[in-house]
Coordinates of C-alpha atoms and ligand atoms in Angstrom, one line a residue:
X1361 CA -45.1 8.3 -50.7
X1362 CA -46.3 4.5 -50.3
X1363 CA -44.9 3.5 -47.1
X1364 CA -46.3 0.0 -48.2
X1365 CA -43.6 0.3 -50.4
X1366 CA -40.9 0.7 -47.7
X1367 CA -38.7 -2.0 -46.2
X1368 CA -39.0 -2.4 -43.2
X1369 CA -36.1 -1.1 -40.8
X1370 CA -33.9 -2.3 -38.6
X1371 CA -34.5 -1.4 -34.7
X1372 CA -32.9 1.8 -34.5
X1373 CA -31.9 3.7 -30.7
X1374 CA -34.4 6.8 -30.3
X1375 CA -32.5 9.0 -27.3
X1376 CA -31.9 5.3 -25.4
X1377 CA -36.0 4.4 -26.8
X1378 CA -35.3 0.9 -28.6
X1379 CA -37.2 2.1 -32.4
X1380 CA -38.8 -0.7 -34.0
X1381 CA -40.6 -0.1 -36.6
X1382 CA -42.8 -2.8 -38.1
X1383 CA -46.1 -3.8 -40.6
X1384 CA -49.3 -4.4 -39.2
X1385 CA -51.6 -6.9 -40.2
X1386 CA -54.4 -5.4 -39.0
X1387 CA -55.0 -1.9 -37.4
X1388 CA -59.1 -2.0 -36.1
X1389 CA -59.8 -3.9 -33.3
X1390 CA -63.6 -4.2 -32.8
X1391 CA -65.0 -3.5 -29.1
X1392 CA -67.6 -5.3 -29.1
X1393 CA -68.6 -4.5 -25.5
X1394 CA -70.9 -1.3 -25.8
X1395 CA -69.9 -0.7 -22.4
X1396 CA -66.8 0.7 -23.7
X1397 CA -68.6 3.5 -26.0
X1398 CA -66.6 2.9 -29.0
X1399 CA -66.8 0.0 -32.0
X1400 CA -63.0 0.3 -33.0
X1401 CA -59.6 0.8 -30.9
X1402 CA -56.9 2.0 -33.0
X1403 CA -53.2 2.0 -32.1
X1404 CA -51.0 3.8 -34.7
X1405 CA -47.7 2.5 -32.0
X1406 CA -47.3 -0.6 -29.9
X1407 CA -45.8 -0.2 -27.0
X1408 CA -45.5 3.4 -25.3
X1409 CA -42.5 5.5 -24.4
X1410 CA -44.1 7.5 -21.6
X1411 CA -43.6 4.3 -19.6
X1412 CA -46.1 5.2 -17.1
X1413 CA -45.2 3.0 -13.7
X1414 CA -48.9 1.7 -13.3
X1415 CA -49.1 0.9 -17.0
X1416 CA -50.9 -2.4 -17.1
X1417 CA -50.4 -2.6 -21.0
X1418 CA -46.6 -4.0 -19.5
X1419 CA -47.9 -7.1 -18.5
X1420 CA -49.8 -8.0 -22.1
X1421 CA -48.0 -10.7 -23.5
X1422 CA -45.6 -9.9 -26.0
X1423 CA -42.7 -12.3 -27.5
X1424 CA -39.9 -9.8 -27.6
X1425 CA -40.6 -7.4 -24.9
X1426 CA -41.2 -8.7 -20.8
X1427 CA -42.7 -6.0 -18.7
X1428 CA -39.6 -4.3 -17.4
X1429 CA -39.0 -3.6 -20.3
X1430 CA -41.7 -1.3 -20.7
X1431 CA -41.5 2.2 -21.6
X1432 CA -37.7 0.9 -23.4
X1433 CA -39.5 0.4 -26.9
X1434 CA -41.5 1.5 -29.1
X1435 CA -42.8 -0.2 -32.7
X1436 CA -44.6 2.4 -34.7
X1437 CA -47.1 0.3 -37.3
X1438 CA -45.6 2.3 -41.0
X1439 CA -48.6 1.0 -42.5
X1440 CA -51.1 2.2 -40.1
X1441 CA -52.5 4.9 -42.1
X1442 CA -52.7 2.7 -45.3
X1443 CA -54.2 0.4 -43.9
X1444 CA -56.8 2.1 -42.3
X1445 CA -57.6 3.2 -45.8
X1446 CA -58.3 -0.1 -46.9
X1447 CA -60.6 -0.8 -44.2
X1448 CA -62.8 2.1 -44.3
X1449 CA -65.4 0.8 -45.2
X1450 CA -65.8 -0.5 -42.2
X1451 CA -66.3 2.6 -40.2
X1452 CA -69.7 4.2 -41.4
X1453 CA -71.4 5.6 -38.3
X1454 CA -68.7 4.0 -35.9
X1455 CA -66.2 5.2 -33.2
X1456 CA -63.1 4.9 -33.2
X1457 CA -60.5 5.3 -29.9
X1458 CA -57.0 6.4 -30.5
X1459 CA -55.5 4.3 -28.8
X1460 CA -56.5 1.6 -26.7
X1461 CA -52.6 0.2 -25.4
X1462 CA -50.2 3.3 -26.5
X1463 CA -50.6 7.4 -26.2
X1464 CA -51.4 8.2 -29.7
X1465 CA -49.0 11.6 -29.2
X1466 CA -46.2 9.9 -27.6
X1467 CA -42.9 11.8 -29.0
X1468 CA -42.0 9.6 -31.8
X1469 CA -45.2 11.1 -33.3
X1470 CA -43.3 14.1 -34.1
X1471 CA -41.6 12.3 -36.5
X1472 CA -43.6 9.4 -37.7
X1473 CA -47.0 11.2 -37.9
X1474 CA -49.0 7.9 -37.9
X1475 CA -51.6 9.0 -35.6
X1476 CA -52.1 12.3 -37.8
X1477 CA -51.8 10.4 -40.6
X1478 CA -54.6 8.0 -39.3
X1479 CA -57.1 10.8 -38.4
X1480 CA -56.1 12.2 -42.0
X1481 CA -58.3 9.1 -43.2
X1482 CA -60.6 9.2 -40.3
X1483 CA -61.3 13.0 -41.3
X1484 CA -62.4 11.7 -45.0
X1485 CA -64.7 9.5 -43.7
X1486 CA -67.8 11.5 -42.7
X1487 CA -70.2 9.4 -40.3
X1488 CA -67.2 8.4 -37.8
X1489 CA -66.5 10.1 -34.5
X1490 CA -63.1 10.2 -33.3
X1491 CA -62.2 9.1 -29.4
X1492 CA -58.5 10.4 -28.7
X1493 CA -56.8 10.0 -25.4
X1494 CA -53.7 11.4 -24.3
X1495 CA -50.9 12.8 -21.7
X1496 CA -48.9 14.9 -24.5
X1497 CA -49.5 18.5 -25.1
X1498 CA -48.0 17.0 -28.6
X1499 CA -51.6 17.0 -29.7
X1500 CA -51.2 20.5 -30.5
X1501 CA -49.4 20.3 -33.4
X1502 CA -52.4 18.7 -34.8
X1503 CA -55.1 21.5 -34.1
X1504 CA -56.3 22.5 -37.5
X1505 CA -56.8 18.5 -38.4
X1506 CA -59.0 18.4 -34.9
X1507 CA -60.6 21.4 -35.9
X1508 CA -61.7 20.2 -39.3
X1509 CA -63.3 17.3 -37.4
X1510 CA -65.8 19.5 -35.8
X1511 CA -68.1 17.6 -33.5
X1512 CA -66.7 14.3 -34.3
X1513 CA -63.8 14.6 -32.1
X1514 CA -63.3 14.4 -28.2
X1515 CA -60.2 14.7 -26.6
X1516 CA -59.8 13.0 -23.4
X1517 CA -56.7 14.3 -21.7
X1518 CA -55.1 12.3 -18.5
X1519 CA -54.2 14.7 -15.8
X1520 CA -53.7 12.4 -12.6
X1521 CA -52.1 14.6 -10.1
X1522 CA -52.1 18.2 -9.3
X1523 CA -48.3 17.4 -8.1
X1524 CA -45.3 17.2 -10.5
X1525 CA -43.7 15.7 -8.2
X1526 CA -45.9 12.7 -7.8
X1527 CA -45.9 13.0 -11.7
X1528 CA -42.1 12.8 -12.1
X1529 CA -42.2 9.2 -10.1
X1530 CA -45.5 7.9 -11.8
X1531 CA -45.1 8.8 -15.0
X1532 CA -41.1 9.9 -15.6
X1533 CA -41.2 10.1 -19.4
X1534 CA -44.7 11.5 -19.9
X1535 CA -45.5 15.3 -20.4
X1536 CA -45.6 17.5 -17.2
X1537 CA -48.4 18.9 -15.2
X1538 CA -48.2 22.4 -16.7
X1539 CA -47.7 21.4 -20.0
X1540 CA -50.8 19.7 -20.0
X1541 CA -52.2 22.5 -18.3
X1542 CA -51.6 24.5 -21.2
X1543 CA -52.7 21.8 -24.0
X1544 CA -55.7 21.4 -22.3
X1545 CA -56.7 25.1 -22.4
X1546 CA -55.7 25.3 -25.8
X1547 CA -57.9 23.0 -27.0
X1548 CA -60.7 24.4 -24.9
X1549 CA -59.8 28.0 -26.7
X1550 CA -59.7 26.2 -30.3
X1551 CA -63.4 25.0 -29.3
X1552 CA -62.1 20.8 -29.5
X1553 CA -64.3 19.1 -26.4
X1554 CA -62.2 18.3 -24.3
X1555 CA -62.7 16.3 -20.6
X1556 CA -60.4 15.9 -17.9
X1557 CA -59.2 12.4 -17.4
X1558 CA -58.2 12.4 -13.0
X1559 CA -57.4 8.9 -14.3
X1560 CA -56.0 7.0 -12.9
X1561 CA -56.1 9.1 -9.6
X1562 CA -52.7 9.7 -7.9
X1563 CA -51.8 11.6 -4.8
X1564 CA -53.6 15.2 -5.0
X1565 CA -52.0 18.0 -3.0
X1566 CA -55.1 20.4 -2.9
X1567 CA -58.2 18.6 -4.5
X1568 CA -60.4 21.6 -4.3
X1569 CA -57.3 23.7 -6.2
X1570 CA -57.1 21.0 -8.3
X1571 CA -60.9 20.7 -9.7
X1572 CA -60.8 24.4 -9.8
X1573 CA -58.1 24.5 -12.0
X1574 CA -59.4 22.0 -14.2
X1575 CA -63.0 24.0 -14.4
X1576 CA -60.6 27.1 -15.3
X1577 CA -59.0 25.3 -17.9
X1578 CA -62.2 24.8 -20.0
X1579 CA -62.8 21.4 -19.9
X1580 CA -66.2 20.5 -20.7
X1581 CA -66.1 18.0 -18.1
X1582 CA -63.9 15.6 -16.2
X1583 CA -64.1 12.8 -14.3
X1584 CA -62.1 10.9 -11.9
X1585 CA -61.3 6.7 -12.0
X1586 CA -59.5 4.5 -9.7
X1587 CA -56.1 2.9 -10.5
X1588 CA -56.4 -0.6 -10.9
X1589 CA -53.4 -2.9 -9.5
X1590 CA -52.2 -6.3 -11.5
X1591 CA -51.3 -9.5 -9.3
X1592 CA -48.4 -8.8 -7.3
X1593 CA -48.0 -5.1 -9.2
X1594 CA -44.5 -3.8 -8.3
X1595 CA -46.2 -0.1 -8.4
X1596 CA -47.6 -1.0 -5.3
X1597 CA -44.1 -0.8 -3.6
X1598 CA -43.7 2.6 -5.4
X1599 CA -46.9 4.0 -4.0
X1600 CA -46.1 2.8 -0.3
X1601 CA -42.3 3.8 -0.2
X1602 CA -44.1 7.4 -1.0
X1603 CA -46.7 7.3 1.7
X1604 CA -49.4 7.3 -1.4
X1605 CA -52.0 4.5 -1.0
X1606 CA -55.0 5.9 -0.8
X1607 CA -55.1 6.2 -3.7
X1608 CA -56.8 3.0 -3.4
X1609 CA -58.7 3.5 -1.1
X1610 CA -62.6 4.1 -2.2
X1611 CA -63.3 6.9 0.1
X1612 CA -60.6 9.2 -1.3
X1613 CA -61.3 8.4 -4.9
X1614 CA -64.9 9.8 -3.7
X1615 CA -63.6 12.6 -2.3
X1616 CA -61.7 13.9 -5.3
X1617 CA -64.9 12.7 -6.9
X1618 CA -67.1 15.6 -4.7
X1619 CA -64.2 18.2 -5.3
X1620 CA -64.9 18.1 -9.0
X1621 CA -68.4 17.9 -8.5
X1622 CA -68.2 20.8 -6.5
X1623 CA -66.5 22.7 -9.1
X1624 CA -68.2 21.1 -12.1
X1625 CA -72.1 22.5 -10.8
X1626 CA -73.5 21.6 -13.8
X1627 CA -71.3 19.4 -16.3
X1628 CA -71.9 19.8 -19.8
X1629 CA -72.6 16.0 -21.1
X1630 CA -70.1 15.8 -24.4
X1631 CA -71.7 12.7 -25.2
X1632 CA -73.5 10.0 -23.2
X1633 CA -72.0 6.7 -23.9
X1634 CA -73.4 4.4 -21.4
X1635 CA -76.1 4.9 -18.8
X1636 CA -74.5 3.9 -15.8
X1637 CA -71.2 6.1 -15.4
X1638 CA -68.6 5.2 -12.7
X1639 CA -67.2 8.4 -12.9
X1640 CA -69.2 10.9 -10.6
X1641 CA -68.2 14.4 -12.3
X1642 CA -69.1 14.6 -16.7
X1643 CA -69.4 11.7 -19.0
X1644 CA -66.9 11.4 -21.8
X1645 CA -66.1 8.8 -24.4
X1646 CA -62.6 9.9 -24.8
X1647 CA -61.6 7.1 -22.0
X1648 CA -58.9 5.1 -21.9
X1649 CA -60.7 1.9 -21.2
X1650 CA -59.7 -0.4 -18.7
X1651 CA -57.1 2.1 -16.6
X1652 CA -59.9 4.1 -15.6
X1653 CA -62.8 1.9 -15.3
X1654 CA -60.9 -1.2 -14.3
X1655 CA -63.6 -2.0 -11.5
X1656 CA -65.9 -2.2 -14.1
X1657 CA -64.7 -2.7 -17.5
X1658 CA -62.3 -5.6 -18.4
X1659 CA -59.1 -4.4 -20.0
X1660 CA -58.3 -4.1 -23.4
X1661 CA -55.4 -6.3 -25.3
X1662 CA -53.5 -4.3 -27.5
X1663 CA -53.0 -5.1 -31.1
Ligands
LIG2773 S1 -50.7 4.7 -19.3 FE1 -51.0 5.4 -21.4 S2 -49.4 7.0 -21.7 FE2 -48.8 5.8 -19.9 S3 -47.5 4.1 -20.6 FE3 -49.5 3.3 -20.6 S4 -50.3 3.6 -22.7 FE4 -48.5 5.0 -22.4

């Protein structure tokens, strides 16, 4: 089936998520800042139904959508895969980062399969590596393509609490703690690299538990980055009406930091994409740039 070919439909209600699907004029966005690891951020979805309350991606510009809004809508690009054919040739010996503004296994991704779809192409194209970065155990049903990818693929999976509970007020619509839990181990069983993403850092119950259980998990590595706050961010309110803020304060990002690298003794190196690493605990490319490196890294614009 050519979804070229299809018209493009109305928005359409998703369980109370606004569905909007659309044709994108372009689906690689070049990173041109090698700080970043990666030469191409690819969103299969604009806009993100986990909703995440610290989301900066809410405050991009965006003509139909204002920030509270966020979370409410979601435009998955039907041309994404197609597209991405077209501009293969553009990808010899690159990376690409799925996604850079969305979570390429958000739950319309059961149906729409765009991001599978999208790695369907990346998998025919032999000298690109593959940077995916998610929050959705959802990524399972995609195993044997992440297999077939071999080395070429890195997972980088976004566990930010030990705590459902300071999960189910961050991040209300994403995946919970055990699920990931789960996912994560998975993956680590099917032999997909894999790094723990303690990005960005929330309020952690036990962080010696926590780094333990993430070294159990079978992680190759993990690392731990520091939330960074917009102007006048309302999420600062929600993290003082719940007694939770330090989690910006430096000291107790470093001391998570020496948990992990307490429990992480010698961190296997996935890959090395930069020399200077904020992160304390493993490298990893699978980042989501800009969330977790925000002291460092400009954020990215979505497409
Ligand atoms: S932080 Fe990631 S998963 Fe959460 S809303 Fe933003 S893009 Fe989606």
């Amino acid at each position: 089936m050519n979804l070229l070919s299809l018209p493009l439909a109305p928005p359409q209600l998703f369980q109370d998520l606004r569905v909007e699907p659309e044709e994108a004029r372009s689906i690689l966005r070049p990173q041109k800042d090698e700080r970043y690891g990666f030469g191409f951020a690819l969103s299969p979805y604009r806009g993100c139904a986990h909703g995440c309350r610290y989301c900066y991606v809410r405050e991009y510009p965006n003509a139909l959508h204002g920030p509270e809004d966020w979370g409410g809508w979601v435009a998955p690009k039907l041309n994404a895969p197609e597209l991405l054919w077209s501009q293969r040739h553009r990808l010899h010996e690159a990376r690409v980062f799925l996604a850079s503004a969305t979570d390429p296994y958000q739950p319309l991704e059961r149906q729409y399969r765009l991001t599978r779809r999208c790695l369907e192409v990346l998998l025919l194209c032999p000298s690109t590596e593959v940077l995916l970065h998610t929050r959705s155990p959802l990524i399972l049903q995609d195993l044997d393509l992440l297999r077939a990818f071999g080395d070429r693929v890195t997972v980088g999976f976004s566990i930010p609490t030990d705590d459902d509970t300071v999960r189910q007020v961050v991040e209300p619509h994403a995946p919970t703690i055990p699920g990931r839990w789960a996912a994560v181990e998975r993956l680590a069983k099917a032999g997909i690299a894999v790094n723990l993403a303690v990005t960005p850092l929330m309020a952690v119950h036990d962080p010696q538990a926590f780094a333990r259980r993430a070294r159990a998990s079978g992680a190759a590595g993990a690392w731990v980055g520091g939330l960074r706050l917009l102007k006048r961010d309302p999420f600062y309110k929600v993290l003082a009406d719940h007694g939770w803020l330090q989690v910006l304060d430096r000291d107790y990002a470093e001391g998570i930091r020496a948990a992990f690298r307490a429990a992480f003794p010698a961190p296997r190196k996935v890959r090395e994409p930069r020399a200077e690493r904020v992160s304390a605990v493993a490298p990893s490319l699978a980042r989501q740039p800009g969330l977790f490196d925000a002291d460092v890294l400009p954020p990215l614009v979505g497409d």
